[in-house]
Amino acid sequence: MKKVAVILAGSGVFDGSEINEVVLTLLHLTKASASYQCFAPDKPQHHVLNHLTGATEASSRNVLQESARIARGEVQALTELQAEEFDALIIPGGFGVAKNLCDFALQGAAATLDTEVKRVCTEFAEQGKPAGYMCIAPALLPLVYPAGIKLTIGNDADTAAALQQMGAEHIECTVDDIVVDAEHKVVTTPAYMLAQSVAEADVGIGKLVTQVLAWS
């Protein structure tokens, strides 16, 4: 059975992981008879947003504890993740990826990675293991892989320009498709960067999971 590590960034599209993307990822992995283990950084979120109003709240939440809401408690601290124990890596999107796993949402092309995120993603890359990044998560890729890494976030011009400034080759992509960098075994899909419904997000995510497992 293929074993996949899934990195989460909290719970909720605006300050954590995009819940539908996570659930669809886990569903497709399970239907493909693959096993998975969720991980998340054990640290405070960048900030907390009220998902009903969009307002910033004064409270503080922990990324690992919030991720446990999606993973039904089955999540481990990112410090426990060792690439050699897994066949592949998948990172769903959500603005928490660009706020908690890195600071792309704040710094754009000058972004830096969380230390543990960089360690883990680099381990998978250096070991030649396949990886899937969706939605805004491809913003992590230029900070892990060599210049020229092929990726997509869909068709948002400003985001694509920032990623190209960071050294990536951005390829426009529809919501129901994927972009494959066969040299580095990396696959990306726009998901909710473009999706207008959970059904639309599902198609590209399904293709991403299929490709990741095909390489595993």
Coordinates of C-alpha atoms in Angstrom, one line a residue:
M1 CA 0.0 0.0 0.0
K2 CA 1.3 3.4 -1.0
K3 CA 1.8 5.8 1.9
V4 CA 1.3 9.6 1.4
A5 CA 2.1 12.4 3.8
V6 CA -0.4 15.3 3.7
I7 CA 0.6 18.7 5.2
L8 CA -2.1 20.9 6.6
A9 CA -2.0 24.6 7.6
G10 CA -5.0 24.9 10.0
S11 CA -8.7 24.8 9.4
G12 CA -10.6 27.1 7.1
V13 CA -9.9 28.7 3.7
F14 CA -9.0 32.2 4.9
D15 CA -6.5 31.4 7.7
G16 CA -5.8 27.7 7.4
S17 CA -6.3 24.8 4.9
E18 CA -9.1 24.7 2.5
I19 CA -11.4 22.1 4.0
N20 CA -13.0 20.8 0.8
E21 CA -9.6 20.4 -0.8
V22 CA -8.3 18.4 2.1
V23 CA -11.4 16.1 2.3
L24 CA -11.3 15.5 -1.5
T25 CA -7.6 14.7 -1.3
L26 CA -8.1 12.2 1.5
L27 CA -11.1 10.7 -0.3
H28 CA -9.2 10.1 -3.5
L29 CA -6.3 8.6 -1.7
T30 CA -8.5 6.2 0.2
K31 CA -10.5 5.2 -3.0
A32 CA -7.1 4.5 -4.7
S33 CA -6.2 2.2 -1.8
A34 CA -3.4 4.4 -0.5
S35 CA -2.8 5.2 3.1
Y36 CA -2.1 8.7 4.4
Q37 CA -0.9 10.6 7.5
C38 CA -1.7 14.2 8.1
F39 CA 0.9 16.6 9.6
A40 CA 1.0 20.3 10.5
P41 CA 3.3 22.8 12.1
D42 CA 2.9 23.1 15.9
K43 CA 2.9 26.8 16.1
P44 CA 0.4 29.8 16.3
Q45 CA -1.5 30.8 13.2
H46 CA -0.4 34.0 11.5
H47 CA -3.9 35.4 12.5
V48 CA -7.5 34.2 13.0
L49 CA -10.3 35.3 10.7
N50 CA -14.0 35.1 11.2
H51 CA -15.1 33.1 8.2
L52 CA -18.6 34.5 8.4
T53 CA -17.6 38.2 8.3
G54 CA -14.0 38.1 7.1
A55 CA -13.0 40.2 10.1
T56 CA -9.7 39.6 11.9
E57 CA -10.2 38.3 15.5
A58 CA -7.9 39.1 18.4
S59 CA -7.7 35.4 19.5
S60 CA -4.8 33.1 18.8
R61 CA -5.1 29.5 17.5
N62 CA -2.5 26.8 17.0
V63 CA -2.0 25.4 13.5
L64 CA -1.7 21.8 14.6
Q65 CA -4.7 21.9 16.9
E66 CA -6.8 23.5 14.2
S67 CA -5.6 21.0 11.6
A68 CA -6.8 18.2 13.9
R69 CA -10.4 19.5 13.3
I70 CA -10.1 18.4 9.7
A71 CA -8.1 15.2 10.3
R72 CA -10.5 14.0 13.1
G73 CA -7.6 14.2 15.5
E74 CA -5.3 12.0 13.4
V75 CA -2.6 14.6 12.8
Q76 CA 1.0 14.7 13.9
A77 CA 3.4 17.6 14.4
L78 CA 5.4 18.4 11.3
T79 CA 8.7 17.7 13.2
E80 CA 7.7 14.0 13.2
L81 CA 7.6 13.8 9.4
Q82 CA 10.5 12.0 7.8
A83 CA 10.3 11.7 4.0
E84 CA 12.0 8.3 3.9
E85 CA 8.9 6.8 5.7
F86 CA 6.5 7.9 2.9
D87 CA 6.1 7.4 -0.9
A88 CA 4.8 10.8 -1.7
L89 CA 3.7 14.2 -0.4
I90 CA 0.6 16.3 -1.0
I91 CA -0.2 19.8 0.2
P92 CA -3.8 21.1 -0.2
G93 CA -4.3 24.8 -0.5
G94 CA -6.1 27.5 1.5
F95 CA -4.7 30.9 2.5
G96 CA -3.1 29.3 5.6
V97 CA -0.5 27.8 3.3
A98 CA 0.6 31.2 2.3
K99 CA 0.4 32.6 5.9
N100 CA 1.4 29.7 8.1
L101 CA 3.6 27.4 5.9
C102 CA 5.3 30.4 4.3
D103 CA 4.7 34.1 4.2
F104 CA 3.9 34.5 0.5
A105 CA 0.5 36.2 1.3
L106 CA 2.5 38.9 3.0
Q107 CA 5.8 39.1 1.2
G108 CA 5.0 37.9 -2.4
A109 CA 8.1 37.2 -4.4
A110 CA 10.3 37.8 -1.3
A111 CA 8.6 35.0 0.6
T112 CA 10.4 32.6 2.9
L113 CA 9.4 29.1 4.1
D114 CA 8.7 27.9 7.6
T115 CA 11.8 26.1 8.7
E116 CA 10.1 22.7 9.2
V117 CA 8.1 23.0 6.0
K118 CA 11.4 23.7 4.1
R119 CA 13.1 20.7 5.7
V120 CA 10.3 18.3 4.8
C121 CA 9.6 19.5 1.3
T122 CA 13.3 19.6 0.5
E123 CA 13.6 16.0 1.8
F124 CA 10.9 14.8 -0.6
A125 CA 12.5 16.7 -3.5
E126 CA 16.0 15.5 -2.8
Q127 CA 14.8 11.9 -2.5
G128 CA 13.1 12.1 -5.8
K129 CA 9.7 11.4 -4.3
P130 CA 6.6 12.7 -6.1
A131 CA 4.7 15.6 -4.7
G132 CA 1.3 17.3 -5.4
Y133 CA 0.6 20.9 -4.6
M134 CA -2.8 22.5 -5.1
C135 CA -4.5 25.9 -5.1
I136 CA -2.0 28.4 -3.6
A137 CA 0.4 25.7 -2.3
P138 CA 2.5 25.8 -5.5
A139 CA 3.8 29.1 -4.1
L140 CA 6.0 26.9 -1.9
L141 CA 7.7 25.2 -4.9
P142 CA 10.2 27.9 -6.1
L143 CA 11.5 27.9 -2.5
V144 CA 12.2 24.1 -2.7
Y145 CA 13.0 23.1 -6.2
P146 CA 15.5 24.5 -8.8
A147 CA 14.7 27.5 -11.0
G148 CA 12.4 26.5 -13.9
I149 CA 10.1 24.3 -11.8
K150 CA 6.8 24.0 -13.8
L151 CA 3.6 24.8 -11.9
T152 CA 0.2 26.4 -12.0
I153 CA -2.1 28.4 -9.7
G154 CA -4.6 28.7 -12.6
N155 CA -4.6 32.0 -14.4
D156 CA -4.3 34.8 -11.8
A157 CA -1.8 37.2 -13.5
D158 CA -0.4 38.9 -10.3
T159 CA 0.2 35.6 -8.5
A160 CA 1.7 34.0 -11.6
A161 CA 4.1 37.0 -12.1
A162 CA 5.3 36.7 -8.5
L163 CA 6.0 33.0 -8.9
Q164 CA 7.9 33.6 -12.1
Q165 CA 9.9 36.3 -10.3
M166 CA 10.8 33.6 -7.8
G167 CA 12.1 31.4 -10.5
A168 CA 9.2 29.2 -11.4
E169 CA 7.7 28.6 -14.9
H170 CA 4.0 29.3 -14.5
I171 CA 1.7 27.5 -16.9
E172 CA -2.0 28.6 -17.2
C173 CA -4.4 25.8 -16.4
T174 CA -8.1 25.2 -16.2
V175 CA -9.8 24.1 -13.0
D176 CA -10.3 20.5 -14.2
D177 CA -6.7 19.9 -15.3
I178 CA -3.2 19.5 -13.9
V179 CA 0.3 20.7 -14.8
V180 CA 3.0 18.1 -14.6
D181 CA 6.7 18.6 -14.1
A182 CA 7.9 15.1 -14.9
E183 CA 11.6 15.9 -14.3
H184 CA 10.9 16.8 -10.6
K185 CA 7.9 14.6 -10.2
V186 CA 5.7 17.5 -9.2
V187 CA 2.1 18.0 -10.1
T188 CA -0.1 21.0 -9.5
T189 CA -3.8 21.9 -10.0
P190 CA -5.7 25.2 -9.5
A191 CA -8.5 23.8 -7.3
Y192 CA -10.2 26.7 -5.5
M193 CA -8.0 29.3 -7.1
L194 CA -10.5 28.8 -9.9
A195 CA -13.2 26.4 -8.7
Q196 CA -16.7 27.7 -8.3
S197 CA -18.0 24.5 -6.6
V198 CA -16.8 21.4 -4.8
A199 CA -17.6 19.4 -8.0
E200 CA -15.2 21.6 -10.1
A201 CA -12.4 21.3 -7.5
D202 CA -12.9 17.5 -7.4
V203 CA -11.9 16.9 -11.0
G204 CA -8.4 18.4 -10.8
I205 CA -7.7 17.1 -7.4
G206 CA -8.6 13.6 -8.5
K207 CA -6.2 13.9 -11.4
L208 CA -3.4 15.2 -9.1
V209 CA -3.8 12.3 -6.7
T210 CA -3.8 9.8 -9.6
Q211 CA -0.6 11.3 -11.0
V212 CA 1.2 11.4 -7.6
L213 CA 0.3 7.7 -7.0
A214 CA 1.3 6.7 -10.5
W215 CA 4.8 8.0 -9.7
S216 CA 5.0 6.4 -6.3

